[in-house]
Amino acid sequence: MNIEKVMVVGAGTMGSGIAQVVAEAGYPVVLADIEECLVVRGLARVKSNIEKKVSKGKLKPEEMHTILDRIQITEDVAVGKDCSLVIEAITEDLKAKEELFRKLDSICDASTIFASNTSTLSITKMASATKRPDKFIGLHFFNPAPVMALVEITKGMLTSDETLEVAKAFALSVGKSPVLVNEAPGFIVNRILLPMINEACYELMEGVASAEDIDAAMKLGANHPIGPLALADLIGLDVCVYIMEILHSELGEDKYRPCPLLRKMVRAGKLGRKTGEGFFKYGS
Ligand code: CAA
């Protein structure tokens, strides 16, 4: 089976980034969200990213228009009923995701493959909300999606080998490097990355070092492109807590307990880049 057209549901940072990657690879894309302002903002984010590429000479101006013309925005997922692949990138809320997939299951053709960009939730559980668990898979892109090379492809318990092969070919066709994961909380990356970020928060909470020095140490001493606290700000502190909670409840070990400082900052509304402040402050 070939993927001809793709719908991305959720036009936030991840959804719009994925839509950009897919459109740049030549696929027609439907970008859907529940409110007009959300899809308009998502498309504006794509346009701004592509304009930067044009200004750096990485794309020709006419290519920009071709890419943008491939993206159709909508508030109605039924517009994407003829898509051969749907990638869900909505909020990390299992109930909301199940509800969306139940709806998509009744709208889309029986051959359509459903993929979730979830960073940690169970693919098998989401697939069980549909009558096509064999055509359900995890396609986890990384932030910022247009830049990061990896896609984790997660097989749920009932995902067919054919779906896996199609997903792998698709990831390669959009210029990403896929790795295969057998479903497990946090998949490969977040199970390693989030405890590291959490530990950096403990170091800060215990006064081991300042936020600046913790990040400088990991950049200079471990060659990370940005420090763990700046990375938490990029991911979103609320998302970090959520992933740690899933790791903690699913794997049951104290080492996954979310750092109290992280929780406190989320309660204070300091969520990172998206609110203008997390461990560091960001301009508008
Ligand atoms: N969208 C699109 N492109 C972006 C971008 C964005 N948000 N941010 C940066 N870029 C592009 C820039 O335009 C630039 O492109 P060119 O090389 O073509 O000029 C390139 O990325 C490098 O950007 P900068 O020079 O401005 O900045 P940088 O060198 O600091 O790189 C970065 C930025 C690539 C994001 C780098 O800081 C980095 O790698 N950070 C770590 C990112 C990371 O670990 N992401 C994974 C998060 S975990 C996750 O996503 C999983 C999850 O489920 C939580």
Short mmCIF file of C-alpha atoms and ligand atoms in Angstrom, two decimals:
data_model
loop_
_atom_site.label_atom_id
_atom_site.label_comp_id
_atom_site.label_asym_id
_atom_site.label_seq_id
_atom_site.Cartn_x
_atom_site.Cartn_y
_atom_site.Cartn_z
CA MET A 1 0.00 0.00 0.00
CA ASN A 2 1.25 3.49 -0.90
CA ILE A 3 0.50 6.58 1.13
CA GLU A 4 -1.10 9.15 -1.22
CA LYS A 5 -2.47 11.79 1.12
CA VAL A 6 -2.01 12.46 4.82
CA MET A 7 -4.16 14.07 7.50
CA VAL A 8 -2.48 15.51 10.59
CA VAL A 9 -4.91 16.10 13.45
CA GLY A 10 -3.69 18.69 15.95
CA ALA A 11 -2.08 21.90 14.66
CA GLY A 12 0.13 22.70 17.67
CA THR A 13 3.93 22.71 17.63
CA MET A 14 4.22 19.01 16.81
CA GLY A 15 1.25 18.75 14.42
CA SER A 16 2.22 21.79 12.36
CA GLY A 17 5.86 20.64 12.30
CA ILE A 18 4.80 17.19 11.06
CA ALA A 19 2.51 18.77 8.43
CA GLN A 20 5.49 20.83 7.22
CA VAL A 21 7.73 17.76 6.96
CA VAL A 22 5.06 15.79 5.07
CA ALA A 23 4.21 18.66 2.68
CA GLU A 24 7.90 19.32 1.99
CA ALA A 25 8.22 15.66 1.03
CA GLY A 26 5.54 16.19 -1.63
CA TYR A 27 2.40 14.76 -0.03
CA PRO A 28 -0.92 16.62 0.00
CA VAL A 29 -1.77 17.26 3.66
CA VAL A 30 -4.97 18.05 5.54
CA LEU A 31 -4.12 19.85 8.78
CA ALA A 32 -7.06 19.67 11.19
CA ASP A 33 -7.82 21.05 14.63
CA ILE A 34 -10.94 21.89 16.60
CA GLU A 35 -10.85 25.66 16.17
CA GLU A 36 -10.14 27.87 13.19
CA CYS A 37 -7.65 30.03 15.12
CA LEU A 38 -5.60 26.90 15.94
CA VAL A 39 -5.23 25.74 12.35
CA VAL A 40 -4.57 29.27 11.14
CA ARG A 41 -1.82 29.62 13.76
CA GLY A 42 -0.42 26.19 12.82
CA LEU A 43 -0.25 27.11 9.15
CA ALA A 44 1.36 30.46 10.03
CA ARG A 45 4.06 28.55 11.94
CA VAL A 46 4.74 26.41 8.86
CA LYS A 47 4.85 29.50 6.64
CA SER A 48 7.29 31.27 8.94
CA ASN A 49 9.59 28.19 9.05
CA ILE A 50 9.54 27.90 5.27
CA GLU A 51 10.14 31.63 4.80
CA LYS A 52 13.27 31.29 6.95
CA LYS A 53 14.45 28.49 4.65
CA VAL A 54 13.85 30.73 1.62
CA SER A 55 15.75 33.61 3.23
CA LYS A 56 18.68 31.24 3.89
CA GLY A 57 18.60 30.12 0.24
CA LYS A 58 17.62 26.55 1.20
CA LEU A 59 14.36 26.78 -0.77
CA LYS A 60 13.31 28.78 -3.82
CA PRO A 61 10.39 31.22 -3.30
CA GLU A 62 8.24 29.31 -5.81
CA GLU A 63 8.88 26.06 -3.87
CA MET A 64 7.51 27.76 -0.78
CA HIS A 65 4.19 28.39 -2.53
CA THR A 66 4.05 24.83 -3.84
CA ILE A 67 4.62 23.44 -0.34
CA LEU A 68 2.08 25.73 1.29
CA ASP A 69 -0.49 24.95 -1.44
CA ARG A 70 -0.23 21.27 -0.50
CA ILE A 71 -1.58 22.03 2.99
CA GLN A 72 -5.34 22.29 3.40
CA ILE A 73 -6.54 23.49 6.81
CA THR A 74 -9.85 22.53 8.38
CA GLU A 75 -11.78 22.25 11.64
CA ASP A 76 -13.60 19.17 10.34
CA VAL A 77 -11.70 15.87 10.30
CA ALA A 78 -14.24 14.52 7.77
CA VAL A 79 -12.42 16.66 5.15
CA GLY A 80 -9.58 14.14 5.43
CA LYS A 81 -11.68 11.03 4.99
CA ASP A 82 -9.91 10.14 1.72
CA CYS A 83 -6.45 10.22 3.33
CA SER A 84 -4.49 6.97 3.40
CA LEU A 85 -2.67 7.92 6.62
CA VAL A 86 -3.90 9.92 9.61
CA ILE A 87 -1.31 11.15 12.12
CA GLU A 88 -2.80 12.26 15.43
CA ALA A 89 -0.84 14.95 17.29
CA ILE A 90 -3.41 16.32 19.74
CA THR A 91 -2.96 16.86 23.47
CA GLU A 92 -1.54 13.97 25.55
CA ASP A 93 -4.92 12.92 26.91
CA LEU A 94 -5.77 9.27 26.43
CA LYS A 95 -9.54 9.80 26.58
CA ALA A 96 -9.43 12.64 24.02
CA LYS A 97 -7.26 10.52 21.72
CA GLU A 98 -9.57 7.50 22.02
CA GLU A 99 -12.59 9.66 21.29
CA LEU A 100 -10.88 11.13 18.22
CA PHE A 101 -9.85 7.71 16.87
CA ARG A 102 -13.37 6.34 17.44
CA LYS A 103 -14.72 9.21 15.33
CA LEU A 104 -12.05 8.80 12.64
CA ASP A 105 -12.79 5.06 12.52
CA SER A 106 -16.37 5.79 11.49
CA ILE A 107 -15.34 8.41 8.91
CA CYS A 108 -12.23 7.08 7.17
CA ASP A 109 -11.92 4.29 4.63
CA ALA A 110 -11.25 0.84 6.14
CA SER A 111 -7.80 0.82 4.52
CA THR A 112 -6.64 4.08 6.18
CA ILE A 113 -3.74 3.67 8.58
CA PHE A 114 -4.03 5.47 11.92
CA ALA A 115 -0.88 6.69 13.64
CA SER A 116 -0.41 8.46 16.95
CA ASN A 117 2.44 10.87 17.66
CA THR A 118 2.03 10.20 21.38
CA SER A 119 5.25 10.54 23.35
CA THR A 120 4.42 7.81 25.83
CA LEU A 121 0.83 6.49 25.79
CA SER A 122 -0.12 2.94 24.88
CA ILE A 123 -0.63 2.34 21.15
CA THR A 124 -2.49 -0.91 21.94
CA LYS A 125 -4.95 0.97 24.18
CA MET A 126 -5.66 3.67 21.58
CA ALA A 127 -5.97 1.05 18.84
CA SER A 128 -8.61 -0.77 20.91
CA ALA A 129 -10.91 2.25 20.44
CA THR A 130 -11.06 1.36 16.71
CA LYS A 131 -12.07 -1.62 14.61
CA ARG A 132 -8.66 -1.54 12.87
CA PRO A 133 -6.05 -2.32 15.54
CA ASP A 134 -3.96 -4.03 12.83
CA LYS A 135 -3.78 -0.68 10.97
CA PHE A 136 -2.80 1.31 14.04
CA ILE A 137 0.77 2.34 14.84
CA GLY A 138 2.90 4.87 16.75
CA LEU A 139 4.78 7.45 14.66
CA HIS A 140 6.67 9.57 17.16
CA PHE A 141 8.38 12.64 15.73
CA PHE A 142 10.71 14.80 17.81
CA ASN A 143 10.60 18.51 18.52
CA PRO A 144 11.30 20.51 16.34
CA ALA A 145 9.90 18.02 13.82
CA PRO A 146 11.36 19.73 10.73
CA VAL A 147 14.88 19.46 12.22
CA MET A 148 15.03 16.22 14.20
CA ALA A 149 15.98 13.14 12.17
CA LEU A 150 14.34 10.44 14.29
CA VAL A 151 10.91 8.85 14.12
CA GLU A 152 10.12 6.11 16.65
CA ILE A 153 7.78 3.59 15.05
CA THR A 154 5.91 1.73 17.73
CA LYS A 155 4.14 -1.52 17.12
CA GLY A 156 1.08 -2.09 19.28
CA MET A 157 0.18 -5.64 20.24
CA LEU A 158 -2.11 -6.05 17.20
CA THR A 159 -0.29 -3.89 14.64
CA SER A 160 0.22 -5.91 11.45
CA ASP A 161 3.60 -6.38 9.79
CA GLU A 162 2.16 -4.76 6.66
CA THR A 163 1.26 -1.59 8.59
CA LEU A 164 4.75 -1.56 10.06
CA GLU A 165 6.33 -1.79 6.60
CA VAL A 166 4.13 1.00 5.23
CA ALA A 167 4.97 3.21 8.24
CA LYS A 168 8.69 2.55 7.84
CA ALA A 169 8.59 3.37 4.10
CA PHE A 170 6.60 6.51 4.85
CA ALA A 171 9.06 7.73 7.51
CA LEU A 172 11.94 7.22 5.06
CA SER A 173 10.00 8.98 2.30
CA VAL A 174 9.69 12.14 4.46
CA GLY A 175 13.45 12.10 5.11
CA LYS A 176 13.40 10.68 8.63
CA SER A 177 15.36 7.80 10.14
CA PRO A 178 12.96 5.31 11.72
CA VAL A 179 13.70 3.02 14.65
CA LEU A 180 11.39 0.20 15.62
CA VAL A 181 10.00 -0.03 19.15
CA ASN A 182 7.95 -2.77 20.72
CA GLU A 183 5.39 -0.91 22.78
CA ALA A 184 6.70 0.17 26.19
CA PRO A 185 6.11 3.32 28.27
CA GLY A 186 8.18 6.24 26.97
CA PHE A 187 9.32 4.08 24.03
CA ILE A 188 13.12 4.29 23.61
CA VAL A 189 13.98 7.97 23.87
CA ASN A 190 11.67 9.37 26.53
CA ARG A 191 12.40 6.53 28.95
CA ILE A 192 16.03 7.66 28.90
CA LEU A 193 15.64 11.39 28.24
CA LEU A 194 12.94 12.28 30.78
CA PRO A 195 14.62 10.68 33.82
CA MET A 196 17.74 12.66 32.86
CA ILE A 197 15.74 15.90 32.74
CA ASN A 198 14.00 14.96 36.01
CA GLU A 199 17.38 14.37 37.66
CA ALA A 200 18.56 17.80 36.50
CA CYS A 201 15.48 19.26 38.24
CA TYR A 202 16.42 17.42 41.45
CA GLU A 203 19.93 18.86 41.19
CA LEU A 204 18.48 22.35 40.89
CA MET A 205 15.99 21.76 43.74
CA GLU A 206 18.75 20.45 46.03
CA GLY A 207 20.97 23.44 45.26
CA VAL A 208 23.69 21.33 43.64
CA ALA A 209 24.18 24.06 41.02
CA SER A 210 22.38 26.90 39.23
CA ALA A 211 20.17 26.20 36.22
CA GLU A 212 22.76 27.92 34.00
CA ASP A 213 25.61 25.75 35.34
CA ILE A 214 23.64 22.48 35.15
CA ASP A 215 22.92 23.19 31.49
CA ALA A 216 26.43 24.43 30.72
CA ALA A 217 27.86 21.27 32.31
CA MET A 218 25.77 18.93 30.18
CA LYS A 219 26.50 20.91 27.02
CA LEU A 220 30.24 21.10 27.59
CA GLY A 221 30.76 17.84 29.44
CA ALA A 222 28.39 15.54 27.56
CA ASN A 223 28.19 17.33 24.20
CA HIS A 224 24.41 17.79 24.37
CA PRO A 225 23.16 20.49 21.94
CA ILE A 226 21.19 22.17 24.73
CA GLY A 227 21.13 21.55 28.48
CA PRO A 228 18.47 19.36 30.18
CA LEU A 229 16.63 22.32 31.72
CA ALA A 230 16.47 24.22 28.42
CA LEU A 231 15.26 20.97 26.87
CA ALA A 232 12.53 20.71 29.51
CA ASP A 233 11.49 24.25 28.54
CA LEU A 234 11.38 23.19 24.87
CA ILE A 235 9.32 20.05 25.56
CA GLY A 236 7.00 21.81 28.05
CA LEU A 237 7.21 21.22 31.81
CA ASP A 238 3.63 19.94 31.88
CA VAL A 239 4.51 17.33 29.24
CA CYS A 240 7.65 16.38 31.24
CA VAL A 241 5.57 15.79 34.39
CA TYR A 242 3.00 13.82 32.41
CA ILE A 243 5.62 11.54 30.85
CA MET A 244 7.27 10.96 34.26
CA GLU A 245 3.87 10.12 35.77
CA ILE A 246 3.25 7.52 33.07
CA LEU A 247 6.75 6.03 33.52
CA HIS A 248 6.20 5.99 37.30
CA SER A 249 2.76 4.38 37.20
CA GLU A 250 3.53 1.90 34.41
CA LEU A 251 7.02 0.85 35.51
CA GLY A 252 6.35 1.25 39.23
CA GLU A 253 9.78 2.34 40.38
CA ASP A 254 10.65 5.33 42.60
CA LYS A 255 13.35 6.43 40.19
CA TYR A 256 10.60 7.69 37.88
CA ARG A 257 8.96 9.92 40.55
CA PRO A 258 8.44 13.40 39.04
CA CYS A 259 10.64 15.98 40.79
CA PRO A 260 8.54 18.14 43.19
CA LEU A 261 10.11 21.30 41.74
CA LEU A 262 8.88 20.33 38.28
CA ARG A 263 5.35 19.87 39.62
CA LYS A 264 5.51 23.18 41.50
CA MET A 265 6.57 25.06 38.37
CA VAL A 266 3.71 23.53 36.39
CA ARG A 267 1.27 24.63 39.12
CA ALA A 268 2.74 28.14 38.86
CA GLY A 269 2.09 28.16 35.12
CA LYS A 270 5.80 28.17 34.26
CA LEU A 271 5.56 25.63 31.44
CA GLY A 272 8.65 26.63 29.47
CA ARG A 273 8.89 28.27 26.07
CA LYS A 274 5.16 28.09 25.41
CA THR A 275 4.35 30.37 28.40
CA GLY A 276 7.48 32.51 28.04
CA GLU A 277 9.08 31.15 31.21
CA GLY A 278 10.24 27.85 32.62
CA PHE A 279 13.72 27.33 34.00
CA PHE A 280 14.71 30.22 31.75
CA LYS A 281 12.89 33.29 30.39
CA TYR A 282 12.01 33.70 26.70
CA GLY A 283 11.20 36.81 24.66
CA SER A 284 7.92 37.00 22.74
N1 CAA B 1 11.30 24.71 13.72
C1 CAA B 1 11.95 24.54 12.55
N2 CAA B 1 13.29 24.68 12.41
C2 CAA B 1 13.99 25.05 13.50
C3 CAA B 1 13.38 25.25 14.76
C4 CAA B 1 11.98 25.07 14.84
N3 CAA B 1 11.32 25.24 15.98
N4 CAA B 1 14.34 25.59 15.64
C5 CAA B 1 15.50 25.59 14.98
N5 CAA B 1 15.29 25.27 13.69
C6 CAA B 1 16.31 25.14 12.64
C7 CAA B 1 16.96 26.46 12.33
O1 CAA B 1 16.22 27.21 11.37
C8 CAA B 1 18.31 26.02 11.82
O2 CAA B 1 18.18 25.61 10.48
P1 CAA B 1 19.44 25.64 9.45
O3 CAA B 1 20.47 24.70 10.00
O4 CAA B 1 18.85 25.15 8.19
O5 CAA B 1 19.90 27.06 9.41
C9 CAA B 1 18.63 24.78 12.65
O6 CAA B 1 17.36 24.31 13.14
C10 CAA B 1 19.53 25.11 13.81
O7 CAA B 1 18.90 26.13 14.55
P2 CAA B 1 19.67 27.30 15.30
O8 CAA B 1 20.99 27.53 14.64
O9 CAA B 1 18.74 28.45 15.42
O10 CAA B 1 19.82 26.79 16.79
P3 CAA B 1 20.58 25.54 17.36
O11 CAA B 1 21.85 25.27 16.65
O12 CAA B 1 20.58 25.77 18.81
O13 CAA B 1 19.62 24.31 17.03
C11 CAA B 1 17.98 22.82 17.81
C12 CAA B 1 18.30 24.26 17.46
C13 CAA B 1 18.16 21.95 16.57
C14 CAA B 1 16.55 22.78 18.27
C15 CAA B 1 19.00 22.36 18.91
O14 CAA B 1 18.94 23.26 19.98
C16 CAA B 1 18.70 20.98 19.42
O15 CAA B 1 19.02 19.99 18.81
N6 CAA B 1 18.06 20.91 20.59
C17 CAA B 1 17.66 19.64 21.19
C18 CAA B 1 16.34 19.23 20.59
C19 CAA B 1 15.86 17.93 21.16
O16 CAA B 1 16.54 17.22 21.89
N7 CAA B 1 14.62 17.60 20.80
C20 CAA B 1 13.98 16.42 21.30
C21 CAA B 1 13.03 16.81 22.38
S1 CAA B 1 12.29 15.41 23.08
C22 CAA B 1 10.97 15.13 22.12
O17 CAA B 1 10.61 15.83 21.22
C23 CAA B 1 10.25 13.91 22.46
C24 CAA B 1 9.07 14.06 23.31
O18 CAA B 1 8.11 13.31 23.11
C25 CAA B 1 9.03 14.97 24.47
#
